[in-house]
Short mmCIF file of C-alpha atoms in Angstrom, two decimals:
data_model
loop_
_atom_site.label_atom_id
_atom_site.label_comp_id
_atom_site.label_asym_id
_atom_site.label_seq_id
_atom_site.Cartn_x
_atom_site.Cartn_y
_atom_site.Cartn_z
CA MET L 1 0.38 -0.13 -0.28
CA LYS L 2 3.06 2.24 0.56
CA LYS L 3 4.38 2.07 -2.82
CA TYR L 4 0.44 2.94 -4.25
CA PHE L 5 0.86 5.55 -2.29
CA LEU L 6 4.18 7.67 -3.25
CA PHE L 7 3.91 6.11 -6.53
CA ILE L 8 0.24 8.49 -6.81
CA ILE L 9 3.10 11.45 -5.10
CA VAL L 10 5.24 11.29 -7.41
CA LEU L 11 2.78 10.96 -10.68
CA PHE L 12 1.63 14.09 -9.80
CA THR L 13 4.26 16.00 -8.36
CA LEU L 14 5.73 15.11 -11.99
CA MET L 15 2.54 15.99 -13.78
CA ALA L 16 2.42 19.20 -11.65
CA CYS L 17 5.47 20.51 -13.35
CA GLU L 18 5.07 22.08 -16.56
CA GLU L 19 7.12 24.94 -19.46
CA ASP L 20 5.85 28.71 -19.06
CA VAL L 21 8.15 29.94 -21.40
CA ARG L 22 8.39 33.61 -22.57
CA PHE L 23 10.30 34.87 -25.43
CA ASN L 24 10.51 38.51 -24.18
CA ASN L 25 11.28 39.81 -27.92
CA PRO L 26 12.11 42.35 -29.02
CA SER L 27 12.26 43.16 -25.36
CA PHE L 28 14.08 47.54 -23.99
CA GLN L 29 14.26 47.35 -20.48
CA GLY L 30 16.16 48.76 -17.32
CA ILE L 31 17.11 50.60 -14.15
CA LYS L 32 15.22 54.08 -14.04
CA ASP L 33 16.68 56.19 -10.73
CA ASN L 34 16.56 52.47 -9.11
CA VAL L 35 13.08 51.08 -10.58
CA PHE L 36 12.61 48.68 -13.16
CA TRP L 37 11.90 50.29 -16.44
CA ARG L 38 10.40 48.14 -19.15
CA ALA L 39 8.87 48.63 -22.51
CA VAL L 40 5.43 47.62 -23.33
CA VAL L 41 6.37 48.73 -27.23
CA SER L 42 9.99 49.34 -28.85
CA THR L 43 10.55 50.20 -32.48
CA ALA L 44 13.79 51.15 -34.05
CA SER L 45 13.82 53.61 -37.47
CA VAL L 46 16.14 55.52 -39.35
CA GLY L 47 16.46 59.00 -39.49
CA PRO L 48 16.95 60.93 -43.26
CA ASN L 49 20.99 61.33 -41.70
CA GLY L 50 21.36 58.50 -41.17
CA SER L 51 20.85 57.98 -37.74
CA LEU L 52 19.47 55.57 -36.25
CA VAL L 53 17.00 55.84 -33.39
CA ILE L 54 15.36 53.25 -31.15
CA GLU L 55 12.75 54.21 -29.90
CA ALA L 56 10.82 52.09 -26.14
CA TYR L 57 7.22 53.27 -25.19
CA SER L 58 5.77 52.07 -22.00
CA GLY L 59 2.83 53.90 -21.68
CA ASN L 60 2.47 57.42 -21.08
CA GLU L 61 6.54 57.06 -20.73
CA VAL L 62 8.80 57.30 -23.61
CA ILE L 63 12.95 56.33 -24.69
CA THR L 64 14.40 57.33 -27.67
CA LEU L 65 17.79 56.75 -28.41
CA LYS L 66 19.91 57.91 -31.19
CA MET L 67 22.94 57.72 -33.22
CA PRO L 68 24.52 56.99 -36.59
CA MET L 69 23.76 53.49 -38.05
CA PRO L 70 26.98 51.60 -37.29
CA ALA L 71 28.88 51.80 -40.35
CA LYS L 72 30.07 47.77 -40.33
CA VAL L 73 27.96 44.55 -39.12
CA VAL L 74 27.47 43.69 -35.68
CA ASN L 75 28.26 40.34 -34.01
CA GLN L 76 26.92 39.72 -31.18
CA LYS L 77 30.06 37.19 -30.10
CA ASP L 78 32.81 39.49 -31.61
CA LYS L 79 33.06 41.53 -29.00
CA ASN L 80 35.79 43.58 -31.30
CA SER L 81 33.21 44.89 -33.74
CA TYR L 82 30.96 46.77 -31.06
CA VAL L 83 29.95 50.04 -31.29
CA THR L 84 30.46 52.74 -29.13
CA TYR L 85 29.12 55.89 -28.47
CA ASP L 86 29.49 58.40 -26.13
CA LEU L 87 26.16 60.51 -24.10
CA GLY L 88 26.72 64.30 -24.18
CA THR L 89 28.96 65.04 -27.20
CA SER L 90 27.25 65.82 -29.20
CA THR L 91 23.44 66.38 -30.15
CA SER L 92 23.76 62.65 -33.45
CA LYS L 93 24.20 60.46 -29.83
CA MET L 94 21.17 61.28 -27.64
CA ALA L 95 19.23 60.06 -25.33
CA THR L 96 15.84 61.68 -24.19
CA TYR L 97 13.24 60.61 -22.15
CA VAL L 98 9.73 62.24 -21.60
CA LEU L 99 6.63 61.29 -19.15
CA THR L 100 3.44 62.46 -19.89
CA ASP L 101 0.52 63.03 -17.55
CA SER L 102 -1.99 65.57 -16.14
CA ASN L 103 0.89 67.93 -15.01
CA GLY L 104 1.68 68.53 -17.97
CA THR L 105 5.40 66.87 -19.84
CA THR L 106 8.44 66.57 -18.37
CA THR L 107 11.69 66.02 -20.30
CA PHE L 108 15.46 64.40 -20.04
CA THR L 109 17.91 64.41 -22.16
CA THR L 110 21.35 64.04 -23.77
CA GLY L 111 23.01 65.93 -25.45
CA LEU L 112 25.70 68.46 -25.88
CA GLY L 113 27.55 69.00 -22.22
CA LEU L 114 24.00 67.98 -21.72
CA GLY L 115 23.96 64.97 -19.26
CA ASP L 116 26.95 61.80 -20.18
CA GLY L 117 26.32 58.04 -21.03
CA GLN L 118 26.75 55.48 -23.03
CA ILE L 119 25.21 53.42 -26.10
CA VAL L 120 26.58 50.06 -27.05
CA ILE L 121 25.42 48.19 -30.12
CA THR L 122 26.44 44.94 -29.19
CA GLU L 123 24.27 42.88 -32.27
CA TYR L 124 23.46 44.62 -35.27
CA ASP L 125 21.75 42.44 -38.21
CA VAL L 126 21.53 43.58 -41.39
CA VAL L 127 19.44 40.60 -42.76
CA THR L 128 16.59 40.46 -39.67
CA LYS L 129 17.75 43.95 -39.81
CA THR L 130 17.57 43.56 -36.11
CA VAL L 131 19.40 46.01 -33.72
CA SER L 132 21.22 44.67 -29.61
CA GLY L 133 22.87 46.03 -27.36
CA THR L 134 22.98 48.12 -23.66
CA PHE L 135 23.10 52.19 -22.82
CA LYS L 136 23.04 53.87 -19.90
CA PHE L 137 22.99 57.85 -18.87
CA ASN L 138 22.00 60.78 -16.26
CA ALA L 139 19.43 63.41 -18.97
CA GLU L 140 19.19 66.56 -17.41
CA ASN L 141 15.56 67.91 -16.51
CA ARG L 142 15.54 70.17 -19.87
CA TYR L 143 13.44 72.54 -19.14
CA ASN L 144 14.12 72.88 -15.31
CA ASN L 145 11.14 71.35 -15.00
CA PRO L 146 10.00 72.03 -10.54
CA ILE L 147 7.37 68.67 -10.82
CA ALA L 148 11.01 66.54 -11.13
CA GLY L 149 14.03 65.73 -9.60
CA PRO L 150 17.59 67.86 -11.50
CA VAL L 151 18.31 64.41 -13.94
CA LEU L 152 17.15 60.98 -14.78
CA ASN L 153 19.20 58.13 -14.15
CA PHE L 154 18.72 54.63 -16.71
CA GLN L 155 21.33 52.29 -15.69
CA GLN L 156 21.43 48.55 -16.49
CA GLY L 157 19.23 48.80 -19.65
CA VAL L 158 19.30 46.90 -22.33
CA PHE L 159 17.74 46.97 -26.30
CA TYR L 160 17.13 43.19 -27.74
CA LYS L 161 16.69 41.97 -31.09
CA VAL L 162 14.36 45.52 -32.16
CA SER L 163 13.13 45.73 -35.42
CA ILE L 164 14.27 48.58 -38.18
CA ILE L 165 11.82 49.89 -39.72
CA ALA L 166 11.88 51.46 -43.54
CA ALA L 167 14.22 55.34 -43.18
CA MET L 168 11.39 58.24 -41.66
CA SER L 169 10.37 60.38 -44.43
CA VAL L 170 11.91 63.68 -45.39
CA ASN L 171 9.52 66.67 -44.45
#
């Protein structure tokens, strides 16, 4: 009788196990002011001037990473092929965070002499038209909105297999 009881317990234990695999592909996430942040939707596009623009949306928040298009194929397995962009050094390499709520719009940005950070492209696949990489930045309160702090910190940021859509039109 003990053998049957043990067999039934083992059987129920094995039946209770299930595989719950979820893919977060594409993905855009990081730590915003020490709180986990994940985009609901992320896209990448090629601007008319040849820039690569990655946008991530989560409710009333938008993060935009802008940088020059990588001049070469970036292979995730070859760290020597990674392309690094330093933020706070020009307007062609920028990170922007915009929050729109009942109090209005609050914008944090990096730019020429404004904020700092880094975007690293770890994979740029021209065949599947996807881009992956990491980022971190300290963006400054663009219009000194008193409701928000002076600096927004984003760290441990990752974007993975974000699809690159057709070039944006020139107005």
